[in-house]
mmCIF file of C-alpha atoms in Angstrom:
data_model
loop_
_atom_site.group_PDB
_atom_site.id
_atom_site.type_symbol
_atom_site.label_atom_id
_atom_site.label_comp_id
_atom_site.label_asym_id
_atom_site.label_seq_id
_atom_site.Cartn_x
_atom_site.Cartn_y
_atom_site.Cartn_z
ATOM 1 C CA UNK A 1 81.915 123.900 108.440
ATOM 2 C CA UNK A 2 81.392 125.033 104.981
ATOM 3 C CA UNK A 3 79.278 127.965 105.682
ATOM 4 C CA UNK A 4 81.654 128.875 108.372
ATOM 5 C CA UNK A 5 84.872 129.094 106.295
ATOM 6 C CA UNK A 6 82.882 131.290 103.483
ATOM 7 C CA UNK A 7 81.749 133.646 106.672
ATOM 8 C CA UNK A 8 84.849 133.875 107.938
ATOM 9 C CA UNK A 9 86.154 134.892 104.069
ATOM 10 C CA UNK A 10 83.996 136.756 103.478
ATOM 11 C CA UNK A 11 84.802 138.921 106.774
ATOM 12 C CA UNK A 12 88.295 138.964 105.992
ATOM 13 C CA UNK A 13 87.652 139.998 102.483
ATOM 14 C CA UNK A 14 85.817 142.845 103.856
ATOM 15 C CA UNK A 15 88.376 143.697 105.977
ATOM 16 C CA UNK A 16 91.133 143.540 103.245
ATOM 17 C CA UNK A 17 88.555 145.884 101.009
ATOM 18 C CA UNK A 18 88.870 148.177 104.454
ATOM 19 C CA UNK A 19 92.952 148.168 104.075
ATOM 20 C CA UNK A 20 93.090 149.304 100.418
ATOM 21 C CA UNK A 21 90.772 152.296 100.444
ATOM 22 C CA UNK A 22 92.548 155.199 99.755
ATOM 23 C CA UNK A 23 94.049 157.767 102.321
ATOM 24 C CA UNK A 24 91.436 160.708 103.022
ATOM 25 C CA UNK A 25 90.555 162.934 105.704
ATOM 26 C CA UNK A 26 88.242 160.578 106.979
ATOM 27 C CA UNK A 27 86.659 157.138 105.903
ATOM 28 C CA UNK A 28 83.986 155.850 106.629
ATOM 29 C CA UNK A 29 83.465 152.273 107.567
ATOM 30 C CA UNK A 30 80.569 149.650 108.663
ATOM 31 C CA UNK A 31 80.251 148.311 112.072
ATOM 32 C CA UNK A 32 82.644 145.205 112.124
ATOM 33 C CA UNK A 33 81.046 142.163 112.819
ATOM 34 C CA UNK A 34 83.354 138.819 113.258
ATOM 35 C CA UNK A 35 82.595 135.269 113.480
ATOM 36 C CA UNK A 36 80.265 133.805 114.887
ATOM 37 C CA UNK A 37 82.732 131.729 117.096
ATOM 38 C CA UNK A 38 83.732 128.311 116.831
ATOM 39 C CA UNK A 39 82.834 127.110 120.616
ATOM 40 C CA UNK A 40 79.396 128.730 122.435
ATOM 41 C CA UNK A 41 79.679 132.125 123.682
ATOM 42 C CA UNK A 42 81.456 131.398 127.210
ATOM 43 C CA UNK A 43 84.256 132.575 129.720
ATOM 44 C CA UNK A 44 86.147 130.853 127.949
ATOM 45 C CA UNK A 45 85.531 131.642 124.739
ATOM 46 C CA UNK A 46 85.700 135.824 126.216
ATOM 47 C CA UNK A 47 88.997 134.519 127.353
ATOM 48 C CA UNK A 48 90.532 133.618 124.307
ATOM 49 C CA UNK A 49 89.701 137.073 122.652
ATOM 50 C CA UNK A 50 90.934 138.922 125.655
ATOM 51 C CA UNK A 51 94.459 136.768 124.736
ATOM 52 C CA UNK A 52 94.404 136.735 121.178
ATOM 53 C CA UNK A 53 93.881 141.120 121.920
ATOM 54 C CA UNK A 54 96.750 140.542 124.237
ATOM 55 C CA UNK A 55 99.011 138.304 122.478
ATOM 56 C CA UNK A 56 98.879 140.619 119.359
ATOM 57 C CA UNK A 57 99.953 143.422 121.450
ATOM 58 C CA UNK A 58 96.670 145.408 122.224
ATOM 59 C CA UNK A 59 96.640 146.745 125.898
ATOM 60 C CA UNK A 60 92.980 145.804 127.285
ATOM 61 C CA UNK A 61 91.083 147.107 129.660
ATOM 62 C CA UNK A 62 87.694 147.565 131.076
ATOM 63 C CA UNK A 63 86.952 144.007 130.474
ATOM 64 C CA UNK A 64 83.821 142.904 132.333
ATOM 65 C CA UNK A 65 83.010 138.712 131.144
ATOM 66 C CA UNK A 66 79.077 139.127 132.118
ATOM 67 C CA UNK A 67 78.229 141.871 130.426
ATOM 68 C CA UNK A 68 81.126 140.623 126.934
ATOM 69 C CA UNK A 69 82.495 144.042 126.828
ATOM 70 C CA UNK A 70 86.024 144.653 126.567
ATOM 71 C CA UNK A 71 88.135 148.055 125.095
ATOM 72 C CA UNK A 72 91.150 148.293 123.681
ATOM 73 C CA UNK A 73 93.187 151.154 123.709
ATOM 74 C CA UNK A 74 94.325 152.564 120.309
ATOM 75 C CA UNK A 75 97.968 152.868 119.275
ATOM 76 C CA UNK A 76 96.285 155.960 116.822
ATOM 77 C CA UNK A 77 97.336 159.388 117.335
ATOM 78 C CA UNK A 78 97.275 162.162 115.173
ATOM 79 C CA UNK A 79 98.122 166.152 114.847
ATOM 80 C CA UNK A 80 95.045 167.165 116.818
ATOM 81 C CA UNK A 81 94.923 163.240 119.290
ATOM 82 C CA UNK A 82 96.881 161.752 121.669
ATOM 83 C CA UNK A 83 97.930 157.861 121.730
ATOM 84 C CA UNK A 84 95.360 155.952 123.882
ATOM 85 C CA UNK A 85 92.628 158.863 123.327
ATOM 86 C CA UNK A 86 90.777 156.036 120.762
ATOM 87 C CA UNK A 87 89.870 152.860 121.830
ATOM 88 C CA UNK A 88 87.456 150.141 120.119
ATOM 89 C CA UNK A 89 84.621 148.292 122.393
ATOM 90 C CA UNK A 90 84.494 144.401 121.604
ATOM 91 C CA UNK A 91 81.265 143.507 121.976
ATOM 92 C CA UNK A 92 79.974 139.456 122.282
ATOM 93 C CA UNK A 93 76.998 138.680 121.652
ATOM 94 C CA UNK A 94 74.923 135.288 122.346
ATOM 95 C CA UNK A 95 74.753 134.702 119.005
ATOM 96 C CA UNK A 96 78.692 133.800 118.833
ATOM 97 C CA UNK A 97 79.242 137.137 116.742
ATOM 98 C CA UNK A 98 81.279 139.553 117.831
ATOM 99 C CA UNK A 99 80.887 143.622 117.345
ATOM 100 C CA UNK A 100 84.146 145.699 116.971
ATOM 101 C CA UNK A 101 83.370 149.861 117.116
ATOM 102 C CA UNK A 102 85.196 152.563 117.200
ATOM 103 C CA UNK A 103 85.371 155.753 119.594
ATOM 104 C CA UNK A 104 87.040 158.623 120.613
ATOM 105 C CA UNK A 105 87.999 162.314 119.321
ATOM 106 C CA UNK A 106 87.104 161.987 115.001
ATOM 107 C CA UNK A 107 84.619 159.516 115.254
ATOM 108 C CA UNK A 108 81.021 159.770 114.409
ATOM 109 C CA UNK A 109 78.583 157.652 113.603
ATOM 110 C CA UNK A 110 76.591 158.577 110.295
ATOM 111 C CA UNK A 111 73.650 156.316 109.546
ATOM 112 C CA UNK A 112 75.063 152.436 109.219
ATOM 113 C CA UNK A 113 78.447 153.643 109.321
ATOM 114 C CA UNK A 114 80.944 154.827 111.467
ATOM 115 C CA UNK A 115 83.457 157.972 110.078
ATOM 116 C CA UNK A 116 86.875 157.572 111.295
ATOM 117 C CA UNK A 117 90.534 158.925 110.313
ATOM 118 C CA UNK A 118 92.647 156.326 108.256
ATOM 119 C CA UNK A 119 94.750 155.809 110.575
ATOM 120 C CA UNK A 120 92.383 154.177 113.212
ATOM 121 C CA UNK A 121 90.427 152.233 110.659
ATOM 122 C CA UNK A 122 93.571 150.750 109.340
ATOM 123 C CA UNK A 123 93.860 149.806 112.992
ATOM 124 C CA UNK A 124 90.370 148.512 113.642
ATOM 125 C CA UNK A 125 90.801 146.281 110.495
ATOM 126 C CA UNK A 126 94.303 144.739 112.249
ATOM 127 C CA UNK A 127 92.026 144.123 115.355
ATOM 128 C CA UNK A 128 89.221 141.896 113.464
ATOM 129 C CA UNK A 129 91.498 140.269 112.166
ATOM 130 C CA UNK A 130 93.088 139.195 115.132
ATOM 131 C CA UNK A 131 89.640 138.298 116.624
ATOM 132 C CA UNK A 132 88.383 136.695 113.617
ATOM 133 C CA UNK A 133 91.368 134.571 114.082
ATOM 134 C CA UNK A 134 90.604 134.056 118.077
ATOM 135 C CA UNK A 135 86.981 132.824 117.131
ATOM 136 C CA UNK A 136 88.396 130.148 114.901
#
């Protein structure tokens, strides 16, 4: 229980070291990895993402329980974007962890990291949070 509580600070450190990087073009950031979760990897456990996601007011879609793939659609739109032209895939995996990336127009994937605009990582961090909280 120990070990879990320091993961789980340790991810929301990282995420709060996300949230207070300064404003730039574009930022990059490391693949977001949350939990592992509390209860085995299940339909269940898929569930209660897919409604922590919901409850926190992310639209879902695309969500397919045998394969633990879900999207959810951005809010993020800039100058040269629309709203719902990002999305992030939530990824489960059998080892109780679950894998957060980022897609759409601006984002590339350099080495380890991921290069986004601001505007969608601040997003991305809201959404581990809110998952790191569902696999509590």
């Amino acid at each position: 229980m120990a070990a879990r509580r320091a993961l789980i600070a340790l991810v929301l450190a990282g995420a709060s070291s996300l949230a207070s990087l300064g404003c730039q073009a574009s930022q990059r950031v490391p693949p977001v990895l949350v939990g592992p979760m509390r209860v085995a990897p299940s339909r269940e456990a898929f569930e209660r993402l897919l409604d922590g996601a919901r409850a926190a007011g992310f639209s879902v879609e695309d969500a397919d329980v045998v394969a633990g793939r879900f999207r959810v659609v951005s809010r993020y739109a800039d100058r040269s974007t629309r709203i719902g032209e990002h999305a992030f895939v939530v990824q489960c995996h059998q080892s109780g962890h679950v894998q957060i990336v980022a897609v759409g127009p601006r984002v590339t994937h350099d080495g380890s990291e991921y290069v986004m605009p601001p505007g969608l990582r601040r997003e991305l961090v809201a959404l581990s949070q809110v998952l790191t909280r569902a696999t509590m």
